[in-house]
Every structure is written in structure tokens, then in C-alpha cells.
Amino acid sequence: MTSGSHEGLVIHDIHGSPDAETVLLSSGLGGAAAFWKPQIDALLHAGFRVIAYDQRGTGRTGGTLPSPYSIAHMAQDVLELLDATATSHCHFVGHALGGLVGLQLALDQPTRVASLALVNAWSKPNPHSARCFDARLALLDHVGPRAYVEAQPIFLYPAAWAAEHAAQVAAEVDHAFAHFPGADIMKARIAALRAFDVDARLGEIQLPVLVSAAQDDVLVPWTCSQHMARGFPHARIDTLPHGGHAHSVTEADAFNKHLLAFLLHATRRQVMV
């Protein structure tokens, strides 16, 4: 693995051969490359080059955000990352907010995206997720960052899984609190994802698309994925009955199996074209 950054570039990790097809991993609201740890070995074993990065304002990248901040700014960071790493195109895998970044990039720079995998993502706002974000912002404003991060596992994980992995969840909460980016940055990131709406443009995305969802996601209704999949010209939807918003973590083996099958098919299709 190599890690790197240029001045102004998001900090990123590169795994695998420079000659292999690249999978770029973009995480959700937390923004950290480490979210994808359950996928990296499987992707490398399948022969892919993997790039994961810490989003601007978060993790190792840190820094300030432009105002008003938007998903388009996040997509521009990815484009600059592709340029800096000599990556002509990538298979883009995005979780939640990361999926929105992939949608924006596919609309803005379609030649740079070979395929798109969207994990518990959405194409337009919905009232249930809005209610969840209102509650999280209220905790942040009126109780503070510790309460905000303590509530995070409730939205990420099924209750039974969180109870069974209590030590892991506690360690994640402590880490999130120790590396909390600040209320202003968190609010700007939440505002960006809440404003995102490309529902009317899904038909423009002619790429192979995998839509992956867990039916017990308490933050984003899985029906958002179902609706989104219907809007793409070339999409398949894979759903799991359990796993929560972070089912790529809680049901990693099943998720990886579906993701690799999609990526290998997309790669073969690309070679044929």
C-alpha cells in the first residue's frame, strides 16, 4: 500500500498494481477510507487496484470547506484525485453520501467512470432521512459532539449486531469523538447531502450500475434504492434483508460477493467494448 497527498489533494491510500483496473472507494458521512477495510482484501484478491481516501474536512485530510458546500465540490476532489494518481477511469463504489459523489461524477465526467456501485444511497431527498438528520443535528447543537457520535451506531448498525459487537462499536465511537471534524464542517456536509437531487437525470447515466441496499436500514429507506434503480438504463439491484445502513460492514461476505460479481462483469463488458 502507498499513501499520498499533494497540496490541496485529499489524502488517499493506493493498494495493488498500477496496471490493474482501479476501484475507487468513497465513504459516507464519516468520510474515512478506513470504512472500506472489509472490502479491500477481497478487491485485491480479485486483481483490482484500489484507491480509498479521506474526504475533505474529515480524517487525515481535514481542512476547511468552501461555502456553500456541495456534492459537486466533493466530486471535483475525486476528479483531482484521479488526475493526480494517473487514473484514466475507475469503477466507483460509494456508500450513502459517497454514492451521491459517484452520481455527480458520472453526470459531470462520464468518461472517468467505468461503472457505479451505490450502497444505501439515494437520488433525491426523502422525509424519513430528513427526520433522522434533524434529530442528529439537534443532538449536536443542544448536547454536543459526544452525544452526536454516541447516536451514530444507532443509524449505522442493526441493534443485535451492535450489541454483539459492543467493544468494536465503543471503540468506533471513541475514535469518532477524538477525530470529530467540528460542528461547522459536519453541518456543511449534512447540508450538502440534504440538498442533493439528481432524480430527473438518472436516465443520463449510461454506465453499468449496481444498487445495493439493506431492507432494515433505519437511516435511508431501502425503497430509495429501489426507486433509483428503476431510473437507470442499465442497473441491477441487490438487497439484503439484514445488515443496516452499513451492511458492507455487518454483512461483508455477502456484500463482497455481490460487489465482485458486478465489478468483474463490468470489467469484462468494458474489454468487449
PDB file of C-alpha atoms in Angstrom:
ATOM      1  CA  MET A   1       0.000   0.000   0.000  1.00  0.00           C
ATOM      2  CA  THR A   2       1.105   3.526  -0.702  1.00  0.00           C
ATOM      3  CA  SER A   3      -0.332   6.662   0.805  1.00  0.00           C
ATOM      4  CA  GLY A   4      -0.101  10.150  -0.502  1.00  0.00           C
ATOM      5  CA  SER A   5      -1.365  13.653  -0.958  1.00  0.00           C
ATOM      6  CA  HIS A   6      -0.480  16.730  -2.937  1.00  0.00           C
ATOM      7  CA  GLU A   7      -1.052  20.198  -1.607  1.00  0.00           C
ATOM      8  CA  GLY A   8      -4.799  20.656  -1.755  1.00  0.00           C
ATOM      9  CA  LEU A   9      -5.417  16.989  -2.652  1.00  0.00           C
ATOM     10  CA  VAL A  10      -7.352  14.658  -0.392  1.00  0.00           C
ATOM     11  CA  ILE A  11      -5.186  12.157   1.476  1.00  0.00           C
ATOM     12  CA  HIS A  12      -5.539   8.711  -0.022  1.00  0.00           C
ATOM     13  CA  ASP A  13      -4.255   5.139   0.022  1.00  0.00           C
ATOM     14  CA  ILE A  14      -3.428   3.109  -3.089  1.00  0.00           C
ATOM     15  CA  HIS A  15      -3.388  -0.683  -2.966  1.00  0.00           C
ATOM     16  CA  GLY A  16      -2.379  -3.101  -5.713  1.00  0.00           C
ATOM     17  CA  SER A  17      -0.759  -2.975  -9.140  1.00  0.00           C
ATOM     18  CA  PRO A  18      -0.771   0.272 -11.140  1.00  0.00           C
ATOM     19  CA  ASP A  19      -1.599  -1.788 -14.239  1.00  0.00           C
ATOM     20  CA  ALA A  20      -4.848  -3.213 -12.846  1.00  0.00           C
ATOM     21  CA  GLU A  21      -8.364  -1.852 -13.249  1.00  0.00           C
ATOM     22  CA  THR A  22      -8.993   0.695 -10.491  1.00  0.00           C
ATOM     23  CA  VAL A  23     -11.800   0.596  -7.954  1.00  0.00           C
ATOM     24  CA  LEU A  24     -12.236   3.896  -6.126  1.00  0.00           C
ATOM     25  CA  LEU A  25     -13.972   3.716  -2.742  1.00  0.00           C
ATOM     26  CA  SER A  26     -15.861   6.718  -1.371  1.00  0.00           C
ATOM     27  CA  SER A  27     -17.331   6.512   2.119  1.00  0.00           C
ATOM     28  CA  GLY A  28     -20.405   8.115   3.650  1.00  0.00           C
ATOM     29  CA  LEU A  29     -20.823  10.986   6.083  1.00  0.00           C
ATOM     30  CA  GLY A  30     -17.867   9.905   8.229  1.00  0.00           C
ATOM     31  CA  GLY A  31     -15.631  10.391   5.197  1.00  0.00           C
ATOM     32  CA  ALA A  32     -12.883   7.927   6.179  1.00  0.00           C
ATOM     33  CA  ALA A  33     -11.058   5.489   3.912  1.00  0.00           C
ATOM     34  CA  ALA A  34     -10.953   3.038   6.838  1.00  0.00           C
ATOM     35  CA  PHE A  35     -14.692   2.366   6.394  1.00  0.00           C
ATOM     36  CA  TRP A  36     -13.771   0.101   3.481  1.00  0.00           C
ATOM     37  CA  LYS A  37     -11.411  -2.203   5.356  1.00  0.00           C
ATOM     38  CA  PRO A  38     -13.792  -5.211   4.958  1.00  0.00           C
ATOM     39  CA  GLN A  39     -13.640  -4.839   1.154  1.00  0.00           C
ATOM     40  CA  ILE A  40     -10.003  -4.080   0.344  1.00  0.00           C
ATOM     41  CA  ASP A  41      -8.503  -7.571   0.615  1.00  0.00           C
ATOM     42  CA  ALA A  42     -11.336  -9.083  -1.429  1.00  0.00           C
ATOM     43  CA  LEU A  43     -10.851  -6.493  -4.165  1.00  0.00           C
ATOM     44  CA  LEU A  44      -7.093  -7.023  -4.228  1.00  0.00           C
ATOM     45  CA  HIS A  45      -7.511 -10.796  -4.351  1.00  0.00           C
ATOM     46  CA  ALA A  46      -9.771 -10.315  -7.383  1.00  0.00           C
ATOM     47  CA  GLY A  47      -6.977  -8.403  -9.128  1.00  0.00           C
ATOM     48  CA  PHE A  48      -8.095  -4.801  -8.773  1.00  0.00           C
ATOM     49  CA  ARG A  49      -6.102  -1.716  -7.886  1.00  0.00           C
ATOM     50  CA  VAL A  50      -7.881   0.062  -5.037  1.00  0.00           C
ATOM     51  CA  ILE A  51      -7.910   3.740  -4.078  1.00  0.00           C
ATOM     52  CA  ALA A  52      -9.585   4.899  -0.869  1.00  0.00           C
ATOM     53  CA  TYR A  53      -9.458   8.422   0.505  1.00  0.00           C
ATOM     54  CA  ASP A  54     -10.395  10.617   3.450  1.00  0.00           C
ATOM     55  CA  GLN A  55     -12.852  13.233   2.278  1.00  0.00           C
ATOM     56  CA  ARG A  56     -12.154  16.938   2.619  1.00  0.00           C
ATOM     57  CA  GLY A  57     -12.822  18.215   6.117  1.00  0.00           C
ATOM     58  CA  THR A  58     -12.543  14.728   7.623  1.00  0.00           C
ATOM     59  CA  GLY A  59      -9.918  12.293   8.864  1.00  0.00           C
ATOM     60  CA  ARG A  60      -6.338  12.738   7.697  1.00  0.00           C
ATOM     61  CA  THR A  61      -7.324  15.268   5.029  1.00  0.00           C
ATOM     62  CA  GLY A  62      -9.053  17.745   7.338  1.00  0.00           C
ATOM     63  CA  GLY A  63      -9.047  21.364   6.251  1.00  0.00           C
ATOM     64  CA  THR A  64     -11.814  23.860   5.636  1.00  0.00           C
ATOM     65  CA  LEU A  65     -14.733  23.697   3.220  1.00  0.00           C
ATOM     66  CA  PRO A  66     -15.979  26.225   0.668  1.00  0.00           C
ATOM     67  CA  SER A  67     -19.325  27.830   1.386  1.00  0.00           C
ATOM     68  CA  PRO A  68     -21.904  26.910   0.388  1.00  0.00           C
ATOM     69  CA  TYR A  69     -20.552  23.365   0.201  1.00  0.00           C
ATOM     70  CA  SER A  70     -21.986  20.881  -2.281  1.00  0.00           C
ATOM     71  CA  ILE A  71     -21.703  17.340  -3.590  1.00  0.00           C
ATOM     72  CA  ALA A  72     -20.216  18.912  -6.733  1.00  0.00           C
ATOM     73  CA  HIS A  73     -17.244  20.084  -4.628  1.00  0.00           C
ATOM     74  CA  MET A  74     -16.771  16.510  -3.410  1.00  0.00           C
ATOM     75  CA  ALA A  75     -16.897  15.165  -6.977  1.00  0.00           C
ATOM     76  CA  GLN A  76     -14.256  17.699  -8.006  1.00  0.00           C
ATOM     77  CA  ASP A  77     -11.978  16.347  -5.252  1.00  0.00           C
ATOM     78  CA  VAL A  78     -12.346  12.863  -6.759  1.00  0.00           C
ATOM     79  CA  LEU A  79     -11.598  14.134 -10.254  1.00  0.00           C
ATOM     80  CA  GLU A  80      -8.419  15.789  -8.979  1.00  0.00           C
ATOM     81  CA  LEU A  81      -7.505  12.542  -7.194  1.00  0.00           C
ATOM     82  CA  LEU A  82      -7.936  10.558 -10.419  1.00  0.00           C
ATOM     83  CA  ASP A  83      -5.727  13.031 -12.266  1.00  0.00           C
ATOM     84  CA  ALA A  84      -3.041  13.028  -9.577  1.00  0.00           C
ATOM     85  CA  THR A  85      -2.877   9.220  -9.480  1.00  0.00           C
ATOM     86  CA  ALA A  86      -2.801   8.860 -13.291  1.00  0.00           C
ATOM     87  CA  THR A  87      -6.130   7.036 -13.223  1.00  0.00           C
ATOM     88  CA  SER A  88      -7.883   7.455 -16.566  1.00  0.00           C
ATOM     89  CA  HIS A  89     -11.105   5.897 -15.273  1.00  0.00           C
ATOM     90  CA  CYS A  90     -12.355   3.979 -12.267  1.00  0.00           C
ATOM     91  CA  HIS A  91     -15.063   1.673 -11.046  1.00  0.00           C
ATOM     92  CA  PHE A  92     -16.647   3.917  -8.436  1.00  0.00           C
ATOM     93  CA  VAL A  93     -18.082   2.405  -5.242  1.00  0.00           C
ATOM     94  CA  GLY A  94     -19.838   4.833  -2.912  1.00  0.00           C
ATOM     95  CA  HIS A  95     -21.638   4.372   0.388  1.00  0.00           C
ATOM     96  CA  ALA A  96     -24.524   6.779   1.148  1.00  0.00           C
ATOM     97  CA  LEU A  97     -23.014  10.263   0.711  1.00  0.00           C
ATOM     98  CA  GLY A  98     -20.177   8.608  -1.217  1.00  0.00           C
ATOM     99  CA  GLY A  99     -22.762   7.267  -3.633  1.00  0.00           C
ATOM    100  CA  LEU A 100     -24.007  10.801  -4.243  1.00  0.00           C
ATOM    101  CA  VAL A 101     -20.447  11.797  -5.104  1.00  0.00           C
ATOM    102  CA  GLY A 102     -20.341   8.952  -7.623  1.00  0.00           C
ATOM    103  CA  LEU A 103     -23.631  10.033  -9.190  1.00  0.00           C
ATOM    104  CA  GLN A 104     -22.358  13.599  -9.541  1.00  0.00           C
ATOM    105  CA  LEU A 105     -19.050  12.439 -11.051  1.00  0.00           C
ATOM    106  CA  ALA A 106     -20.832  10.138 -13.511  1.00  0.00           C
ATOM    107  CA  LEU A 107     -23.002  13.059 -14.652  1.00  0.00           C
ATOM    108  CA  ASP A 108     -20.139  15.566 -14.839  1.00  0.00           C
ATOM    109  CA  GLN A 109     -17.361  13.326 -16.185  1.00  0.00           C
ATOM    110  CA  PRO A 110     -18.898  10.129 -17.603  1.00  0.00           C
ATOM    111  CA  THR A 111     -15.701   9.005 -19.350  1.00  0.00           C
ATOM    112  CA  ARG A 112     -13.898   8.821 -15.995  1.00  0.00           C
ATOM    113  CA  VAL A 113     -16.352   6.295 -14.505  1.00  0.00           C
ATOM    114  CA  ALA A 114     -16.435   2.731 -15.887  1.00  0.00           C
ATOM    115  CA  SER A 115     -19.165   1.513 -13.530  1.00  0.00           C
ATOM    116  CA  LEU A 116     -21.021   2.748 -10.498  1.00  0.00           C
ATOM    117  CA  ALA A 117     -21.901   0.855  -7.305  1.00  0.00           C
ATOM    118  CA  LEU A 118     -24.246   2.726  -4.963  1.00  0.00           C
ATOM    119  CA  VAL A 119     -24.630   1.419  -1.415  1.00  0.00           C
ATOM    120  CA  ASN A 120     -27.679   2.601   0.565  1.00  0.00           C
ATOM    121  CA  ALA A 121     -27.652   5.804  -1.464  1.00  0.00           C
ATOM    122  CA  TRP A 122     -30.430   7.957  -2.919  1.00  0.00           C
ATOM    123  CA  SER A 123     -31.198  10.247  -5.853  1.00  0.00           C
ATOM    124  CA  LYS A 124     -33.498  12.735  -4.111  1.00  0.00           C
ATOM    125  CA  PRO A 125     -34.347  13.745  -0.537  1.00  0.00           C
ATOM    126  CA  ASN A 126     -36.918  11.811   1.469  1.00  0.00           C
ATOM    127  CA  PRO A 127     -38.821  12.834   4.632  1.00  0.00           C
ATOM    128  CA  HIS A 128     -37.684   9.926   6.829  1.00  0.00           C
ATOM    129  CA  SER A 129     -33.955  10.579   6.345  1.00  0.00           C
ATOM    130  CA  ALA A 130     -34.633  14.294   6.852  1.00  0.00           C
ATOM    131  CA  ARG A 131     -36.184  13.495  10.225  1.00  0.00           C
ATOM    132  CA  CYS A 132     -33.130  11.424  11.178  1.00  0.00           C
ATOM    133  CA  PHE A 133     -30.750  14.232  10.258  1.00  0.00           C
ATOM    134  CA  ASP A 134     -32.862  16.761  12.149  1.00  0.00           C
ATOM    135  CA  ALA A 135     -32.552  14.609  15.269  1.00  0.00           C
ATOM    136  CA  ARG A 136     -28.788  14.210  14.817  1.00  0.00           C
ATOM    137  CA  LEU A 137     -28.312  17.943  14.312  1.00  0.00           C
ATOM    138  CA  ALA A 138     -30.392  18.657  17.413  1.00  0.00           C
ATOM    139  CA  LEU A 139     -28.088  16.412  19.431  1.00  0.00           C
ATOM    140  CA  LEU A 140     -25.073  18.210  18.027  1.00  0.00           C
ATOM    141  CA  ASP A 141     -26.494  21.668  18.742  1.00  0.00           C
ATOM    142  CA  HIS A 142     -28.033  21.077  22.158  1.00  0.00           C
ATOM    143  CA  VAL A 143     -25.983  18.273  23.732  1.00  0.00           C
ATOM    144  CA  GLY A 144     -22.710  18.302  21.834  1.00  0.00           C
ATOM    145  CA  PRO A 145     -20.352  16.209  19.695  1.00  0.00           C
ATOM    146  CA  ARG A 146     -20.135  13.314  22.177  1.00  0.00           C
ATOM    147  CA  ALA A 147     -23.886  12.749  22.043  1.00  0.00           C
ATOM    148  CA  TYR A 148     -23.806  13.070  18.259  1.00  0.00           C
ATOM    149  CA  VAL A 149     -21.213  10.309  17.846  1.00  0.00           C
ATOM    150  CA  GLU A 150     -22.817   8.116  20.543  1.00  0.00           C
ATOM    151  CA  ALA A 151     -26.003   8.110  18.447  1.00  0.00           C
ATOM    152  CA  GLN A 152     -24.181   7.268  15.220  1.00  0.00           C
ATOM    153  CA  PRO A 153     -24.216   3.436  15.641  1.00  0.00           C
ATOM    154  CA  ILE A 154     -27.995   3.529  16.033  1.00  0.00           C
ATOM    155  CA  PHE A 155     -28.236   4.746  12.448  1.00  0.00           C
ATOM    156  CA  LEU A 156     -25.429   2.549  11.091  1.00  0.00           C
ATOM    157  CA  TYR A 157     -25.977  -0.895  12.563  1.00  0.00           C
ATOM    158  CA  PRO A 158     -28.795  -3.314  13.394  1.00  0.00           C
ATOM    159  CA  ALA A 159     -29.394  -3.454  17.147  1.00  0.00           C
ATOM    160  CA  ALA A 160     -28.496  -7.142  17.501  1.00  0.00           C
ATOM    161  CA  TRP A 161     -25.228  -6.674  15.604  1.00  0.00           C
ATOM    162  CA  ALA A 162     -24.282  -3.609  17.648  1.00  0.00           C
ATOM    163  CA  ALA A 163     -24.951  -5.476  20.898  1.00  0.00           C
ATOM    164  CA  GLU A 164     -22.920  -8.471  19.759  1.00  0.00           C
ATOM    165  CA  HIS A 165     -20.019  -6.231  18.709  1.00  0.00           C
ATOM    166  CA  ALA A 166     -20.249  -3.825  21.630  1.00  0.00           C
ATOM    167  CA  ALA A 167     -16.491  -3.424  22.098  1.00  0.00           C
ATOM    168  CA  GLN A 168     -15.955  -2.640  18.413  1.00  0.00           C
ATOM    169  CA  VAL A 169     -18.811  -0.140  18.421  1.00  0.00           C
ATOM    170  CA  ALA A 170     -17.497   1.552  21.577  1.00  0.00           C
ATOM    171  CA  ALA A 171     -14.033   1.848  20.020  1.00  0.00           C
ATOM    172  CA  GLU A 172     -15.528   3.387  16.869  1.00  0.00           C
ATOM    173  CA  VAL A 173     -17.461   5.926  18.931  1.00  0.00           C
ATOM    174  CA  ASP A 174     -14.337   6.896  20.868  1.00  0.00           C
ATOM    175  CA  HIS A 175     -12.377   7.247  17.625  1.00  0.00           C
ATOM    176  CA  ALA A 176     -15.136   9.340  16.025  1.00  0.00           C
ATOM    177  CA  PHE A 177     -15.221  11.661  19.022  1.00  0.00           C
ATOM    178  CA  ALA A 178     -11.424  12.005  19.128  1.00  0.00           C
ATOM    179  CA  HIS A 179     -11.379  12.886  15.428  1.00  0.00           C
ATOM    180  CA  PHE A 180     -14.620  14.859  15.229  1.00  0.00           C
ATOM    181  CA  PRO A 181     -14.106  17.456  12.462  1.00  0.00           C
ATOM    182  CA  GLY A 182     -16.087  20.181  14.189  1.00  0.00           C
ATOM    183  CA  ALA A 183     -19.740  21.174  14.153  1.00  0.00           C
ATOM    184  CA  ASP A 184     -19.426  23.621  11.262  1.00  0.00           C
ATOM    185  CA  ILE A 185     -17.851  21.049   8.941  1.00  0.00           C
ATOM    186  CA  MET A 186     -20.340  18.358   9.909  1.00  0.00           C
ATOM    187  CA  LYS A 187     -23.269  20.711   9.341  1.00  0.00           C
ATOM    188  CA  ALA A 188     -21.884  21.744   5.938  1.00  0.00           C
ATOM    189  CA  ARG A 189     -21.526  18.101   4.876  1.00  0.00           C
ATOM    190  CA  ILE A 190     -25.048  17.254   6.029  1.00  0.00           C
ATOM    191  CA  ALA A 191     -26.444  20.325   4.241  1.00  0.00           C
ATOM    192  CA  ALA A 192     -24.714  19.229   1.025  1.00  0.00           C
ATOM    193  CA  LEU A 193     -26.213  15.756   1.068  1.00  0.00           C
ATOM    194  CA  ARG A 194     -29.666  17.064   2.026  1.00  0.00           C
ATOM    195  CA  ALA A 195     -29.670  19.441  -0.966  1.00  0.00           C
ATOM    196  CA  PHE A 196     -28.684  16.753  -3.473  1.00  0.00           C
ATOM    197  CA  ASP A 197     -31.315  15.869  -6.070  1.00  0.00           C
ATOM    198  CA  VAL A 198     -30.471  14.302  -9.447  1.00  0.00           C
ATOM    199  CA  ASP A 199     -33.582  12.178  -9.709  1.00  0.00           C
ATOM    200  CA  ALA A 200     -34.628  13.661 -13.044  1.00  0.00           C
ATOM    201  CA  ARG A 201     -31.181  12.973 -14.545  1.00  0.00           C
ATOM    202  CA  LEU A 202     -30.702   9.283 -13.753  1.00  0.00           C
ATOM    203  CA  GLY A 203     -31.516   8.331 -17.351  1.00  0.00           C
ATOM    204  CA  GLU A 204     -28.399  10.210 -18.498  1.00  0.00           C
ATOM    205  CA  ILE A 205     -26.134   7.699 -16.747  1.00  0.00           C
ATOM    206  CA  GLN A 206     -25.436   5.013 -19.348  1.00  0.00           C
ATOM    207  CA  LEU A 207     -22.942   3.087 -17.193  1.00  0.00           C
ATOM    208  CA  PRO A 208     -23.431  -0.317 -15.590  1.00  0.00           C
ATOM    209  CA  VAL A 209     -24.864   0.424 -12.139  1.00  0.00           C
ATOM    210  CA  LEU A 210     -25.154  -1.765  -9.061  1.00  0.00           C
ATOM    211  CA  VAL A 211     -27.638  -0.563  -6.461  1.00  0.00           C
ATOM    212  CA  SER A 212     -27.036  -2.288  -3.119  1.00  0.00           C
ATOM    213  CA  ALA A 213     -29.383  -1.891  -0.156  1.00  0.00           C
ATOM    214  CA  ALA A 214     -30.299  -3.433   3.176  1.00  0.00           C
ATOM    215  CA  GLN A 215     -34.006  -3.617   3.894  1.00  0.00           C
ATOM    216  CA  ASP A 216     -33.511  -2.867   7.597  1.00  0.00           C
ATOM    217  CA  ASP A 217     -31.592   0.382   7.036  1.00  0.00           C
ATOM    218  CA  VAL A 218     -33.079   2.798   9.594  1.00  0.00           C
ATOM    219  CA  LEU A 219     -31.493   5.926   8.091  1.00  0.00           C
ATOM    220  CA  VAL A 220     -32.231   5.575   4.370  1.00  0.00           C
ATOM    221  CA  PRO A 221     -35.336   3.595   3.355  1.00  0.00           C
ATOM    222  CA  TRP A 222     -34.328   0.764   1.036  1.00  0.00           C
ATOM    223  CA  THR A 223     -37.162   1.870  -1.231  1.00  0.00           C
ATOM    224  CA  CYS A 224     -34.966   4.856  -2.168  1.00  0.00           C
ATOM    225  CA  SER A 225     -32.569   2.364  -3.751  1.00  0.00           C
ATOM    226  CA  GLN A 226     -35.442   0.538  -5.412  1.00  0.00           C
ATOM    227  CA  HIS A 227     -36.726   3.794  -6.890  1.00  0.00           C
ATOM    228  CA  MET A 228     -33.252   4.851  -8.020  1.00  0.00           C
ATOM    229  CA  ALA A 229     -32.531   1.526  -9.739  1.00  0.00           C
ATOM    230  CA  ARG A 230     -35.630   1.967 -11.889  1.00  0.00           C
ATOM    231  CA  GLY A 231     -34.297   5.273 -13.174  1.00  0.00           C
ATOM    232  CA  PHE A 232     -31.056   3.966 -14.684  1.00  0.00           C
ATOM    233  CA  PRO A 233     -30.904   2.476 -18.185  1.00  0.00           C
ATOM    234  CA  HIS A 234     -28.501  -0.290 -17.079  1.00  0.00           C
ATOM    235  CA  ALA A 235     -28.897  -1.188 -13.406  1.00  0.00           C
ATOM    236  CA  ARG A 236     -29.284  -4.183 -11.160  1.00  0.00           C
ATOM    237  CA  ILE A 237     -30.386  -4.058  -7.547  1.00  0.00           C
ATOM    238  CA  ASP A 238     -29.133  -6.411  -4.845  1.00  0.00           C
ATOM    239  CA  THR A 239     -30.880  -6.275  -1.496  1.00  0.00           C
ATOM    240  CA  LEU A 240     -30.165  -7.994   1.788  1.00  0.00           C
ATOM    241  CA  PRO A 241     -32.884  -8.456   4.422  1.00  0.00           C
ATOM    242  CA  HIS A 242     -30.498  -7.517   7.236  1.00  0.00           C
ATOM    243  CA  GLY A 243     -27.339  -5.504   7.730  1.00  0.00           C
ATOM    244  CA  GLY A 244     -28.442  -1.948   8.380  1.00  0.00           C
ATOM    245  CA  HIS A 245     -27.095   1.220   6.820  1.00  0.00           C
ATOM    246  CA  ALA A 246     -23.539  -0.153   6.991  1.00  0.00           C
ATOM    247  CA  HIS A 247     -24.295  -3.617   5.598  1.00  0.00           C
ATOM    248  CA  SER A 248     -20.967  -3.566   3.754  1.00  0.00           C
ATOM    249  CA  VAL A 249     -19.504  -3.944   7.268  1.00  0.00           C
ATOM    250  CA  THR A 250     -22.081  -6.057   9.078  1.00  0.00           C
ATOM    251  CA  GLU A 251     -22.685  -8.451   6.156  1.00  0.00           C
ATOM    252  CA  ALA A 252     -19.323  -8.055   4.463  1.00  0.00           C
ATOM    253  CA  ASP A 253     -19.092 -11.538   2.931  1.00  0.00           C
ATOM    254  CA  ALA A 254     -22.481 -11.306   1.215  1.00  0.00           C
ATOM    255  CA  PHE A 255     -21.858  -7.708   0.152  1.00  0.00           C
ATOM    256  CA  ASN A 256     -18.408  -8.512  -1.239  1.00  0.00           C
ATOM    257  CA  LYS A 257     -19.770 -11.447  -3.224  1.00  0.00           C
ATOM    258  CA  HIS A 258     -22.351  -9.236  -4.938  1.00  0.00           C
ATOM    259  CA  LEU A 259     -19.894  -6.373  -5.482  1.00  0.00           C
ATOM    260  CA  LEU A 260     -17.174  -8.556  -7.005  1.00  0.00           C
ATOM    261  CA  ALA A 261     -19.621 -10.284  -9.340  1.00  0.00           C
ATOM    262  CA  PHE A 262     -20.773  -6.880 -10.568  1.00  0.00           C
ATOM    263  CA  LEU A 263     -17.252  -5.467 -10.951  1.00  0.00           C
ATOM    264  CA  LEU A 264     -15.910  -8.498 -12.786  1.00  0.00           C
ATOM    265  CA  HIS A 265     -18.877  -8.407 -15.172  1.00  0.00           C
ATOM    266  CA  ALA A 266     -18.415  -4.663 -15.723  1.00  0.00           C
ATOM    267  CA  THR A 267     -14.707  -5.195 -16.402  1.00  0.00           C
ATOM    268  CA  ARG A 268     -15.391  -7.919 -18.974  1.00  0.00           C
ATOM    269  CA  ARG A 269     -18.012  -5.722 -20.607  1.00  0.00           C
ATOM    270  CA  GLN A 270     -15.521  -2.884 -20.803  1.00  0.00           C
ATOM    271  CA  VAL A 271     -12.918  -5.103 -22.504  1.00  0.00           C
ATOM    272  CA  MET A 272     -15.516  -6.306 -25.032  1.00  0.00           C
ATOM    273  CA  VAL A 273     -16.494  -2.738 -25.857  1.00  0.00           C
TER     274      VAL A 273
END
